[in-house]
Coordinates of C-alpha atoms in Angstrom, one line a residue:
Chain A
M24 CA 33.0 6.9 -31.8
F25 CA 30.0 9.1 -32.1
E26 CA 28.1 10.4 -29.1
L27 CA 24.4 11.2 -28.6
L28 CA 23.8 14.3 -26.4
G29 CA 27.2 13.7 -24.7
I30 CA 26.3 10.2 -23.7
P31 CA 28.3 7.3 -25.2
P32 CA 25.9 5.2 -27.3
Q33 CA 26.9 2.0 -25.5
A34 CA 25.6 3.4 -22.2
L35 CA 22.5 4.9 -23.8
F36 CA 21.4 1.8 -25.6
G37 CA 22.3 -0.3 -22.6
Q38 CA 19.9 1.7 -20.5
V39 CA 17.3 1.7 -23.2
L40 CA 17.5 -2.1 -23.2
L41 CA 17.3 -2.3 -19.4
G42 CA 14.3 0.1 -19.5
L43 CA 12.6 -2.2 -22.1
I44 CA 13.2 -5.2 -19.8
N45 CA 11.7 -3.4 -16.8
G46 CA 8.9 -2.3 -19.1
S47 CA 8.3 -5.9 -20.0
F48 CA 7.7 -6.7 -16.4
Y49 CA 5.5 -3.6 -15.8
A50 CA 3.5 -4.6 -18.9
I51 CA 2.9 -8.3 -17.9
L52 CA 2.1 -7.4 -14.3
S53 CA -0.2 -4.5 -15.0
L54 CA -1.9 -6.6 -17.7
G55 CA -2.5 -9.3 -15.0
L56 CA -3.9 -6.7 -12.7
A57 CA -6.1 -5.3 -15.4
V58 CA -7.5 -8.7 -16.3
I59 CA -8.3 -9.5 -12.6
F60 CA -9.7 -6.0 -12.0
G61 CA -12.0 -6.3 -15.0
L62 CA -13.9 -9.2 -13.7
L63 CA -13.4 -9.3 -9.9
N64 CA -13.1 -5.5 -9.3
I65 CA -10.3 -6.3 -7.0
I66 CA -6.8 -4.8 -7.0
N67 CA -4.7 -7.8 -6.5
F68 CA -2.2 -6.6 -3.9
S69 CA -0.6 -10.0 -3.7
H70 CA 0.4 -9.7 -7.4
G71 CA 4.0 -8.8 -6.4
A72 CA 4.2 -11.8 -4.1
Q73 CA 2.9 -14.0 -6.8
Y74 CA 5.5 -12.8 -9.2
M75 CA 8.1 -13.6 -6.5
M76 CA 6.5 -17.0 -6.1
G77 CA 7.0 -17.6 -9.9
A78 CA 10.7 -17.0 -9.5
F79 CA 11.0 -19.2 -6.5
V80 CA 9.1 -22.1 -8.0
A81 CA 11.5 -21.9 -11.0
W82 CA 14.4 -22.0 -8.6
M83 CA 13.0 -24.9 -6.6
C84 CA 12.2 -26.8 -9.8
L85 CA 15.9 -26.5 -10.8
N86 CA 17.5 -27.1 -7.5
Y87 CA 15.3 -29.7 -5.9
L88 CA 13.9 -31.5 -9.0
G89 CA 16.4 -30.7 -11.7
I90 CA 13.7 -29.3 -14.0
N91 CA 15.3 -26.8 -16.4
Y92 CA 14.3 -23.2 -17.2
W93 CA 12.2 -24.1 -20.3
A94 CA 10.0 -26.5 -18.4
A95 CA 9.8 -24.2 -15.5
L96 CA 8.6 -21.5 -17.8
L97 CA 5.5 -23.6 -18.2
I98 CA 5.3 -25.4 -14.9
A99 CA 5.8 -22.4 -12.6
P100 CA 2.9 -20.3 -13.9
L101 CA 0.6 -23.4 -13.7
I102 CA 1.6 -23.9 -10.0
V103 CA 1.3 -20.3 -9.1
G104 CA -2.0 -20.1 -11.1
A105 CA -3.3 -23.1 -9.2
T106 CA -2.6 -21.3 -5.8
G107 CA -4.5 -18.4 -7.2
I108 CA -7.4 -20.6 -8.0
A109 CA -7.4 -21.9 -4.5
I110 CA -7.2 -18.4 -3.1
E111 CA -10.2 -17.3 -5.2
R112 CA -12.3 -20.3 -4.3
L113 CA -11.5 -20.3 -0.6
L114 CA -11.3 -16.6 0.2
L115 CA -12.0 -14.0 -2.5
K116 CA -15.3 -15.6 -3.5
R117 CA -16.7 -15.2 0.0
I118 CA -16.1 -11.5 0.1
A119 CA -17.3 -10.7 -3.4
H120 CA -20.5 -9.2 -2.0
V121 CA -18.9 -6.6 0.3
D122 CA -17.0 -3.5 -0.6
H123 CA -14.2 -4.1 -3.1
L124 CA -11.7 -2.4 -0.9
Y125 CA -11.9 -5.5 1.4
G126 CA -10.5 -7.4 -1.6
L127 CA -7.5 -5.1 -1.6
L128 CA -7.0 -5.6 2.2
L129 CA -7.4 -9.3 1.9
T130 CA -4.8 -9.6 -0.9
F131 CA -2.5 -7.3 1.1
G132 CA -2.7 -9.7 4.0
L133 CA -2.0 -12.6 1.7
A134 CA 1.1 -10.8 0.3
L135 CA 2.4 -10.4 3.9
I136 CA 1.9 -14.2 4.5
I137 CA 3.5 -15.3 1.3
Q138 CA 6.5 -12.9 1.7
G139 CA 6.9 -13.9 5.4
L140 CA 6.9 -17.6 4.6
F141 CA 9.5 -17.3 1.9
R142 CA 11.7 -15.0 4.0
N143 CA 11.6 -17.5 6.9
S144 CA 12.6 -20.4 4.6
Y145 CA 15.2 -18.6 2.4
G146 CA 16.3 -15.5 4.2
S147 CA 16.3 -12.2 2.3
S148 CA 19.7 -12.2 0.7
G149 CA 18.7 -13.7 -2.6
L150 CA 19.5 -16.9 -4.5
P151 CA 21.3 -17.0 -7.9
Y152 CA 19.6 -18.6 -10.9
Q153 CA 21.7 -19.3 -14.0
I154 CA 20.8 -18.1 -17.4
P155 CA 19.8 -21.2 -19.5
A156 CA 22.7 -22.5 -21.6
E157 CA 21.0 -21.8 -24.9
L158 CA 20.7 -18.0 -24.1
R159 CA 24.1 -17.3 -22.7
G160 CA 26.4 -14.8 -24.4
G161 CA 25.2 -12.1 -26.7
Q162 CA 25.7 -10.3 -29.9
N163 CA 27.6 -7.1 -30.6
L164 CA 25.3 -4.9 -32.7
G165 CA 27.9 -2.3 -33.4
F166 CA 26.2 0.4 -31.4
M167 CA 25.5 -1.8 -28.4
F168 CA 26.0 -5.2 -26.9
L169 CA 22.8 -7.3 -26.8
P170 CA 22.8 -10.2 -24.3
Y171 CA 20.6 -12.9 -25.8
Y172 CA 18.7 -13.5 -22.6
R173 CA 17.7 -9.9 -22.3
G174 CA 16.5 -9.9 -25.9
W175 CA 14.5 -13.0 -25.2
V176 CA 12.8 -11.5 -22.1
V177 CA 11.6 -8.6 -24.2
V178 CA 10.4 -10.8 -27.0
A179 CA 8.8 -13.4 -24.7
S180 CA 6.8 -10.8 -22.7
L181 CA 5.7 -9.1 -25.9
V182 CA 4.4 -12.3 -27.3
V183 CA 2.6 -13.2 -24.0
C184 CA 1.1 -9.8 -23.8
L185 CA -0.2 -9.8 -27.4
A186 CA -1.5 -13.4 -27.0
T187 CA -3.4 -12.3 -24.0
W188 CA -4.8 -9.3 -25.9
F189 CA -5.8 -11.6 -28.7
L190 CA -7.4 -14.1 -26.3
I191 CA -9.5 -11.4 -24.7
E192 CA -10.4 -9.2 -27.6
K193 CA -10.7 -11.7 -30.5
T194 CA -11.9 -15.1 -29.2
K195 CA -15.2 -16.4 -28.0
L196 CA -13.9 -17.0 -24.5
G197 CA -12.7 -13.4 -24.4
A198 CA -16.2 -12.3 -25.5
Y199 CA -17.8 -14.1 -22.6
L200 CA -15.2 -12.5 -20.3
R201 CA -16.0 -9.1 -21.6
A202 CA -19.7 -9.7 -21.3
A203 CA -19.3 -10.9 -17.8
T204 CA -17.3 -7.8 -17.0
E205 CA -20.1 -5.6 -18.3
N206 CA -23.0 -7.3 -16.7
P207 CA -22.4 -10.6 -14.8
T208 CA -26.1 -11.2 -14.0
L209 CA -27.2 -11.0 -17.6
T210 CA -24.3 -13.1 -18.8
Q211 CA -25.2 -15.7 -16.3
A212 CA -28.7 -15.7 -17.6
F213 CA -27.4 -16.6 -21.0
G214 CA -26.1 -19.8 -19.5
I215 CA -22.5 -18.9 -19.1
N216 CA -20.9 -20.2 -15.9
V217 CA -19.7 -16.8 -14.5
P218 CA -18.3 -18.0 -11.2
L219 CA -16.1 -20.5 -13.1
L220 CA -15.1 -17.7 -15.4
V221 CA -14.1 -15.5 -12.4
T222 CA -12.1 -18.3 -10.9
L223 CA -10.2 -19.0 -14.1
T224 CA -9.6 -15.3 -14.7
Y225 CA -8.0 -14.9 -11.3
G226 CA -5.9 -18.0 -11.9
F227 CA -4.9 -16.7 -15.3
G228 CA -3.9 -13.2 -14.0
V229 CA -1.9 -14.8 -11.2
A230 CA -0.3 -17.2 -13.7
L231 CA 0.8 -14.2 -15.7
A232 CA 2.6 -12.8 -12.6
G233 CA 4.2 -16.2 -12.1
F234 CA 5.4 -16.2 -15.7
A235 CA 7.0 -12.8 -15.2
G236 CA 8.7 -14.2 -12.1
V237 CA 10.3 -17.0 -14.1
L238 CA 11.5 -14.6 -16.7
A239 CA 13.0 -12.4 -14.0
A240 CA 14.7 -15.2 -12.1
P241 CA 18.0 -15.2 -14.2
I242 CA 18.2 -11.4 -14.3
Y243 CA 17.6 -10.4 -10.7
S244 CA 18.5 -12.6 -7.8
V245 CA 15.6 -14.6 -6.5
N246 CA 14.6 -13.1 -3.2
P247 CA 11.4 -12.8 -1.1
N248 CA 11.3 -9.0 -1.5
M249 CA 11.6 -8.8 -5.2
G250 CA 7.9 -8.2 -5.8
A251 CA 7.3 -5.9 -2.9
D252 CA 8.7 -2.7 -4.3
L253 CA 7.9 -3.6 -7.9
I254 CA 4.2 -3.9 -7.3
I255 CA 4.0 -0.3 -6.1
V256 CA 5.7 0.9 -9.3
V257 CA 3.2 -1.2 -11.2
F258 CA 0.3 0.4 -9.3
A259 CA 1.7 3.8 -10.6
V260 CA 1.8 2.4 -14.1
V261 CA -1.8 1.3 -13.8
V262 CA -2.9 4.7 -12.6
I263 CA -1.0 6.3 -15.5
G264 CA -2.4 4.0 -18.1
G265 CA -5.9 3.8 -16.6
M266 CA -7.4 0.4 -16.1
G267 CA -9.7 0.7 -19.2
S268 CA -7.9 -1.3 -21.8
I269 CA -5.7 -4.3 -22.2
L270 CA -3.7 -2.6 -24.9
G271 CA -3.3 0.4 -22.6
A272 CA -1.6 -1.8 -20.0
I273 CA 0.8 -3.1 -22.5
V274 CA 1.7 0.2 -24.1
T275 CA 2.1 2.1 -20.9
G276 CA 4.1 -0.7 -19.3
F277 CA 6.7 -0.8 -22.0
S278 CA 6.9 3.0 -22.5
L279 CA 7.2 3.8 -18.8
G280 CA 10.0 1.2 -18.5
L281 CA 11.7 3.0 -21.4
I282 CA 11.3 6.4 -19.9
E283 CA 12.7 5.1 -16.6
G284 CA 15.7 3.7 -18.5
L285 CA 16.3 7.0 -20.3
T286 CA 16.1 8.9 -17.0
K287 CA 18.8 6.7 -15.6
V288 CA 21.1 7.9 -18.4
F289 CA 20.4 11.6 -18.2
Y290 CA 19.5 12.1 -14.5
P291 CA 20.3 9.0 -12.5
E292 CA 18.9 10.4 -9.2
G293 CA 15.5 10.8 -10.7
S294 CA 15.1 7.3 -12.0
A295 CA 13.5 5.9 -8.9
T296 CA 10.8 8.6 -8.8
V297 CA 10.3 9.5 -12.5
I298 CA 7.3 7.1 -12.8
F299 CA 5.6 8.6 -9.8
I300 CA 6.2 12.1 -11.1
I301 CA 4.6 11.2 -14.4
M302 CA 1.7 9.7 -12.4
V303 CA 1.2 13.1 -10.7
L304 CA 1.4 14.9 -14.0
V305 CA -1.1 12.5 -15.6
L306 CA -3.5 12.9 -12.7
L307 CA -3.4 16.6 -13.0
V308 CA -4.3 16.5 -16.7
R309 CA -6.3 13.3 -17.2
P310 CA -7.5 11.9 -13.8
A311 CA -8.8 8.8 -15.6
G312 CA -5.4 7.8 -17.0
L313 CA -4.1 7.9 -20.5
F314 CA -6.2 5.0 -21.8
G315 CA -8.9 5.0 -19.1
R316 CA -12.5 6.0 -19.6
A317 CA -13.7 8.7 -17.2
A318 CA -15.7 7.0 -14.4
Chain B
M203 CA -17.7 2.2 -4.0
A204 CA -15.5 4.7 -2.2
D205 CA -17.1 4.1 1.1
I206 CA -15.8 1.0 2.7
A207 CA -17.7 1.5 5.9
A208 CA -21.0 2.4 4.4
T209 CA -21.5 -0.6 2.2
D210 CA -20.7 -3.0 5.0
A211 CA -24.2 -3.1 6.4
P212 CA -23.7 -4.2 10.0
A213 CA -20.9 -1.8 10.7
A214 CA -22.6 1.1 8.8
A215 CA -25.7 0.7 10.9
L216 CA -23.7 1.4 14.0
L217 CA -21.6 4.3 12.7
P218 CA -22.1 7.3 14.9
G219 CA -24.7 9.4 13.1
K220 CA -26.7 11.7 15.2
A221 CA -25.9 10.3 18.5
D222 CA -28.6 10.2 21.2
K223 CA -28.2 11.5 24.7
G224 CA -27.4 8.0 26.1
T225 CA -24.7 7.4 23.6
L226 CA -23.1 10.7 24.3
R227 CA -23.2 10.0 28.0
L228 CA -21.6 6.6 27.3
H229 CA -18.9 8.2 25.2
R230 CA -18.1 10.7 27.9
A231 CA -17.8 7.9 30.4
I232 CA -15.4 6.1 28.1
M233 CA -13.3 9.3 27.7
I234 CA -13.1 9.7 31.4
G235 CA -12.2 6.0 31.8
L236 CA -9.5 6.5 29.1
A237 CA -8.1 9.5 31.0
I238 CA -8.0 7.5 34.3
A239 CA -6.3 4.6 32.5
L240 CA -3.7 7.0 31.1
V241 CA -2.9 8.2 34.7
I242 CA -2.6 4.7 36.1
A243 CA -0.8 3.1 33.1
P244 CA 2.8 4.3 33.7
F245 CA 2.7 2.8 37.2
V246 CA 1.6 -0.7 36.1
A247 CA 3.3 -1.0 32.7
Y248 CA 6.6 0.0 31.2
P249 CA 6.2 3.7 30.3
V250 CA 8.1 3.4 27.0
F251 CA 5.8 0.6 25.9
V252 CA 2.7 2.6 26.8
M253 CA 4.1 5.7 24.9
K254 CA 4.6 3.5 21.9
V255 CA 1.0 2.3 22.1
L256 CA -0.2 5.9 22.4
C257 CA 1.8 7.1 19.4
F258 CA 0.5 4.3 17.2
A259 CA -3.0 4.7 18.6
L260 CA -3.0 8.4 17.6
F261 CA -1.7 7.4 14.2
A262 CA -4.5 4.8 13.8
L263 CA -7.1 7.3 15.0
A264 CA -5.9 9.8 12.4
F265 CA -6.1 7.2 9.7
N266 CA -9.6 6.1 10.8
L267 CA -10.8 9.7 10.7
L268 CA -10.1 9.6 7.0
L269 CA -11.4 6.1 6.3
G270 CA -14.2 5.7 8.8
Y271 CA -15.6 9.2 8.3
G272 CA -14.3 10.3 5.0
G273 CA -14.7 6.9 3.3
L274 CA -11.2 7.3 1.8
L275 CA -8.8 4.4 2.1
S276 CA -5.3 5.9 2.1
F277 CA -2.6 3.3 1.7
G278 CA 0.2 5.8 2.1
H279 CA -0.3 7.3 5.6
A280 CA 3.3 6.3 6.5
A281 CA 4.4 9.3 4.4
Y282 CA 2.9 11.8 6.9
F283 CA 3.8 9.8 9.9
G284 CA 7.4 9.3 8.7
M285 CA 8.0 12.7 7.3
A286 CA 6.9 14.4 10.5
S287 CA 9.2 12.1 12.4
Y288 CA 12.1 13.1 10.2
V289 CA 11.4 16.8 10.4
C290 CA 11.0 16.7 14.2
A291 CA 14.1 14.6 14.7
F292 CA 16.2 16.8 12.3
T293 CA 15.2 20.1 13.8
A294 CA 15.5 18.9 17.4
K295 CA 19.0 17.5 16.7
N296 CA 20.5 20.0 14.2
W297 CA 18.7 23.2 14.9
G298 CA 18.4 22.6 18.6
L299 CA 14.6 23.3 18.7
T300 CA 12.8 22.6 21.9
P301 CA 10.7 19.4 21.7
E302 CA 7.3 21.2 21.4
L303 CA 8.5 23.3 18.5
A304 CA 10.1 20.3 16.8
I305 CA 6.8 18.4 17.1
L306 CA 4.8 21.4 15.9
L307 CA 7.0 21.9 12.9
G308 CA 6.9 18.2 12.0
T309 CA 3.1 18.3 12.3
A310 CA 2.9 21.4 10.1
V311 CA 5.1 19.8 7.4
S312 CA 2.9 16.7 7.4
A313 CA -0.2 18.9 7.0
A314 CA 1.3 20.7 4.1
L315 CA 2.3 17.4 2.5
G316 CA -1.2 16.1 3.1
A317 CA -2.7 19.1 1.4
L318 CA -0.5 18.5 -1.6
F319 CA -1.0 14.8 -1.9
G320 CA -4.6 15.0 -0.9
A321 CA -5.4 17.5 -3.7
L322 CA -3.9 15.0 -6.2
A323 CA -5.4 11.8 -4.7
I324 CA -9.0 13.0 -4.3
R325 CA -9.2 13.2 -8.1
R326 CA -9.8 9.5 -8.1
Q327 CA -12.0 7.3 -5.9
G328 CA -12.0 3.9 -4.3
I329 CA -9.3 1.5 -5.3
Y330 CA -7.6 4.2 -7.5
F331 CA -7.4 6.5 -4.5
A332 CA -5.7 3.8 -2.5
M333 CA -3.2 3.1 -5.2
I334 CA -2.4 6.8 -5.7
T335 CA -1.8 7.5 -2.1
L336 CA 0.4 4.4 -1.9
A337 CA 2.5 5.6 -4.9
L338 CA 2.8 9.1 -3.6
A339 CA 4.0 7.7 -0.3
Q340 CA 6.6 5.6 -2.1
M341 CA 7.9 8.8 -3.6
V342 CA 8.4 10.1 -0.1
F343 CA 10.2 6.9 0.8
F344 CA 12.6 7.3 -2.2
F345 CA 13.2 10.9 -1.3
S346 CA 14.1 9.8 2.3
L347 CA 16.4 7.1 0.9
Q348 CA 18.2 9.5 -1.5
T349 CA 18.7 12.5 0.8
P350 CA 21.0 11.1 3.5
R351 CA 22.1 14.6 4.5
F352 CA 18.6 15.2 5.8
T353 CA 17.4 11.7 6.8
G354 CA 20.6 9.8 7.5
G355 CA 19.8 7.3 4.8
E356 CA 19.7 3.7 6.0
D357 CA 20.9 4.7 9.5
G358 CA 18.1 7.2 10.1
I359 CA 18.5 10.1 12.5
Q360 CA 19.7 8.6 15.8
A361 CA 20.3 10.0 19.2
V362 CA 17.7 12.7 18.9
P363 CA 17.7 14.9 22.0
R364 CA 14.5 14.8 24.0
G365 CA 15.4 18.3 25.2
R366 CA 13.5 20.5 27.6
L367 CA 9.8 21.2 27.2
F368 CA 9.4 25.0 26.8
G369 CA 13.1 25.2 27.6
L370 CA 12.3 24.4 31.2
I371 CA 11.2 20.8 31.9
D372 CA 13.8 18.1 31.3
L373 CA 12.2 15.2 29.3
S374 CA 15.1 12.8 29.6
D375 CA 13.2 10.8 32.3
D376 CA 10.6 8.4 30.8
R377 CA 8.0 9.2 33.4
T378 CA 8.2 13.0 32.7
L379 CA 8.0 12.5 29.0
Y380 CA 5.1 10.1 29.5
W381 CA 2.8 12.9 30.7
L382 CA 3.6 15.0 27.6
V383 CA 2.8 12.1 25.3
A384 CA -0.4 11.2 27.3
A385 CA -1.5 14.9 27.0
I386 CA -0.8 15.0 23.3
F387 CA -2.7 11.7 22.8
M388 CA -5.7 12.8 24.9
A389 CA -5.8 16.2 23.0
G390 CA -5.8 14.2 19.8
V391 CA -8.6 11.9 20.9
I392 CA -10.8 14.9 22.0
A393 CA -10.0 16.8 18.8
I394 CA -11.0 13.8 16.6
Y395 CA -14.1 13.3 18.6
R396 CA -15.1 16.9 18.2
I397 CA -14.4 16.8 14.4
I398 CA -16.5 13.7 14.0
H399 CA -19.5 15.2 15.9
S400 CA -19.3 18.6 14.4
P401 CA -21.4 19.8 11.4
F402 CA -18.3 19.4 9.3
G403 CA -18.0 15.7 10.4
Q404 CA -21.7 15.2 9.6
V405 CA -21.2 16.5 6.1
C406 CA -18.2 14.3 5.6
K407 CA -20.3 11.3 6.6
A408 CA -23.0 12.4 4.2
I409 CA -20.4 12.5 1.4
R410 CA -19.1 9.1 2.4
D411 CA -22.5 7.6 2.3
N412 CA -23.7 9.2 -0.9
E413 CA -21.5 11.6 -2.7
P414 CA -23.7 12.6 -5.6
R415 CA -26.6 13.4 -3.2
A416 CA -24.3 15.5 -1.0
I417 CA -23.2 17.4 -4.1
S418 CA -26.7 17.9 -5.3
L419 CA -27.5 19.4 -1.8
G420 CA -24.9 22.0 -2.5
Y421 CA -21.9 20.7 -0.6
R422 CA -18.6 21.0 -2.4
A423 CA -17.6 17.3 -1.8
N424 CA -14.0 17.7 -2.9
Q425 CA -13.3 20.5 -0.5
Y426 CA -14.6 18.5 2.4
K427 CA -12.7 15.4 1.3
L428 CA -9.5 17.5 1.1
A429 CA -10.1 19.1 4.5
V430 CA -10.6 15.7 6.2
F431 CA -7.5 14.4 4.4
V432 CA -5.4 17.3 5.6
L433 CA -6.7 16.9 9.2
S434 CA -5.9 13.2 9.0
A435 CA -2.4 13.8 7.6
M436 CA -1.7 16.4 10.3
L437 CA -2.7 14.2 13.2
A438 CA -0.7 11.3 11.7
G439 CA 2.2 13.7 11.6
L440 CA 1.6 14.7 15.2
A441 CA 1.9 11.0 16.1
G442 CA 5.0 10.5 14.0
A443 CA 6.8 13.5 15.5
T444 CA 5.9 12.5 19.0
K445 CA 7.3 9.0 18.3
A446 CA 10.6 10.6 17.1
I447 CA 11.0 12.3 20.5
V448 CA 10.0 9.2 22.5
F449 CA 12.4 6.8 20.7
Q450 CA 15.0 9.5 19.9
L451 CA 15.0 8.0 16.4
A452 CA 13.5 8.6 12.9
S453 CA 14.2 5.9 10.4
L454 CA 13.1 4.5 7.0
T455 CA 10.8 2.0 8.6
D456 CA 8.5 4.9 9.5
V457 CA 8.0 5.9 5.8
Y458 CA 8.1 2.5 4.2
W459 CA 4.8 1.2 2.9
T460 CA 4.6 -1.7 5.4
M461 CA 4.0 1.0 8.0
S462 CA 1.0 2.2 6.0
G463 CA -0.2 -1.4 6.0
E464 CA 0.3 -1.7 9.8
V465 CA -2.0 1.3 10.5
V466 CA -4.7 -0.2 8.3
L467 CA -4.4 -3.4 10.2
M468 CA -4.6 -1.6 13.6
T469 CA -7.8 0.1 12.5
L470 CA -9.3 -3.0 11.0
V471 CA -8.6 -5.0 14.1
G472 CA -10.0 -2.4 16.4
G473 CA -13.0 -1.5 14.2
L474 CA -13.3 0.6 11.1
G475 CA -15.3 3.7 11.6
T476 CA -15.7 3.3 15.3
V477 CA -14.5 6.2 17.6
F478 CA -12.5 4.1 20.0
G479 CA -11.6 1.1 17.9
P480 CA -8.2 2.3 16.6
I481 CA -7.0 2.7 20.1
V482 CA -7.8 -0.9 20.9
G483 CA -6.4 -2.1 17.6
A484 CA -3.1 -0.2 18.1
A485 CA -2.7 -1.6 21.6
V486 CA -3.3 -5.2 20.3
I487 CA -0.9 -4.9 17.4
V488 CA 1.9 -3.1 19.3
A489 CA 1.6 -5.6 22.1
M490 CA 1.7 -8.5 19.6
Q491 CA 4.8 -7.1 17.9
N492 CA 6.5 -6.7 21.3
Y493 CA 5.8 -10.2 22.5
L494 CA 6.4 -11.9 19.1
A495 CA 9.6 -9.9 18.3
S496 CA 11.7 -13.0 19.0
L497 CA 9.9 -14.8 16.1
G498 CA 11.6 -12.6 13.5
S499 CA 9.9 -12.8 10.1
W500 CA 7.0 -14.8 11.5
V501 CA 5.6 -11.6 12.8
L502 CA 4.9 -10.7 9.1
V503 CA 3.1 -14.0 8.6
V504 CA 1.1 -13.6 11.8
Q505 CA 0.1 -10.0 10.7
G506 CA -1.0 -11.4 7.3
V507 CA -3.1 -14.1 8.9
I508 CA -4.8 -11.5 11.2
F509 CA -5.5 -9.4 8.1
V510 CA -7.1 -12.3 6.3
I511 CA -9.1 -13.4 9.4
C512 CA -10.3 -9.8 10.0
V513 CA -11.4 -9.4 6.4
M514 CA -13.0 -12.8 6.2
T515 CA -14.9 -13.1 9.4
F516 CA -14.4 -10.1 11.6
R517 CA -15.0 -7.0 9.5
E518 CA -16.5 -5.0 12.4
G519 CA -13.3 -5.3 14.5
I520 CA -13.2 -5.7 18.3
V521 CA -14.9 -2.5 19.2
G522 CA -17.4 -2.9 16.3
V523 CA -18.5 -6.3 17.7
I524 CA -18.9 -4.8 21.2
A525 CA -20.9 -1.9 19.7
K526 CA -23.2 -4.4 18.0
K527 CA -23.7 -6.3 21.3
I528 CA -24.7 -3.2 23.3
G529 CA -26.5 -1.7 20.3
R530 CA -24.8 1.7 20.6
P531 CA -22.1 3.3 18.3
L532 CA -18.7 3.4 20.0

């Protein structure tokens, strides 16, 4: 059996895969944040809670209604997205004219409410969610063992990320969106319904978080705190990448997950902080982030 | 975009600028009233509760110094509060420092941490600034979690000795300790009041309201921002260190990001950018937590609801509303 830098390859590639999976979640979540930020200029602090909601809705679908994973993958983002639309219409819309930091504070409050409600109903110990039958087991690739579900998570999130990129950068709807981001008043003057666009964008960003939640449900135990710590790492990812580009969010998300996974192999104590340390380094060299434009 | 208080027109109109004579007289009267209230408080309320309110009020005042007068929304102030708490508890317990030295050391460490983090964070503004301070604070949290020899890990540092002030006065009695905490609090209030109304404070406000203009006038905006950040971190540390002595405990709760959220909430409820608002806000939130403690996780929901209500309908906060009624900055 060969070894790489004194680490058995099974352990190394295992962590690389884990890192890629975490990276998938960082990518989808920071992508959702970027989409929302682009049009609403709000950092959606409840993004982590909405990711947690996605996992819980999938769990509820299965345990209360008998709806399986594949259907939940579609239904949960729709439900979570719908709550997002309600939040935008009822609350965010009314504070659009004041300082954007109030949006941060409002969504922070919403995150507390959502987390508190779920903790009251389900405790904080976590609920199991079975991997769907089709994706159980795995394949031995010789140098590592690849569980099918984990492979699926990486592929699915890549596909969703790239589809989002395509939607925003290559379609007409995306062009409207980018125009509204640049200059909402002028875009409105061209007869485009900007308020509707804003609502749908928030709903879509939130739905992305919900989708990530469903993907996460079989890997992590479904619990009310699952989004709370993740969201802060995602914030660091956003700062590192810069909020400038959609592609930036995807690339930084995956690569930082990978770096985190590798750190776990070579220096386990540093794995919780490595992303924050990278953030500090990036801030020193490029305050606007790797992909961001200088403000 | 960086200045939350300035763009909110009704509140900004009442932010203390160059205060007139009447306003100064009013502020002095409030200060004296506050001092009298502090003297009476331990006889009418449970001293430990009042001390808790005072520690959090000082924390909120420190936070508000940065947000209300520097225009910088830090979402990671728990780092300075909690780190000072750990340092104070650790040195008092393991090195046998007297309480005043332990508190001073905790405060100094927080100031140093604030200088380090502040220098990094002021490179970005507005929402980015908030996210960076939050991420840096989370680093401190992980550090605290992973160094149990220093922090006691999940258990925290328990049974911290209150010790003897200057090696002479025994602080184990709540009433005796109360006078120390009240003195620290009052000193903090006066210091912050002086900072706000000094030329330095005026420049900070100018930068908050219009940074490019302040720069074009020749002020080095970043140095001012860093200075106000360090002052704020230092005072937050003072509050955290004092709390460690009062409760004889330093724990992970003090460095976790929910604590950063709580101090934002206190300031928001009391009134962003008002001099006395954070005190009122801290009193309201601490009292609420005390009386709702039996509800468990519902406290979280209630706090969230208050957050939403404040942002939606009540952005001036309690003291801000009063200030608007009487037409004077408070």
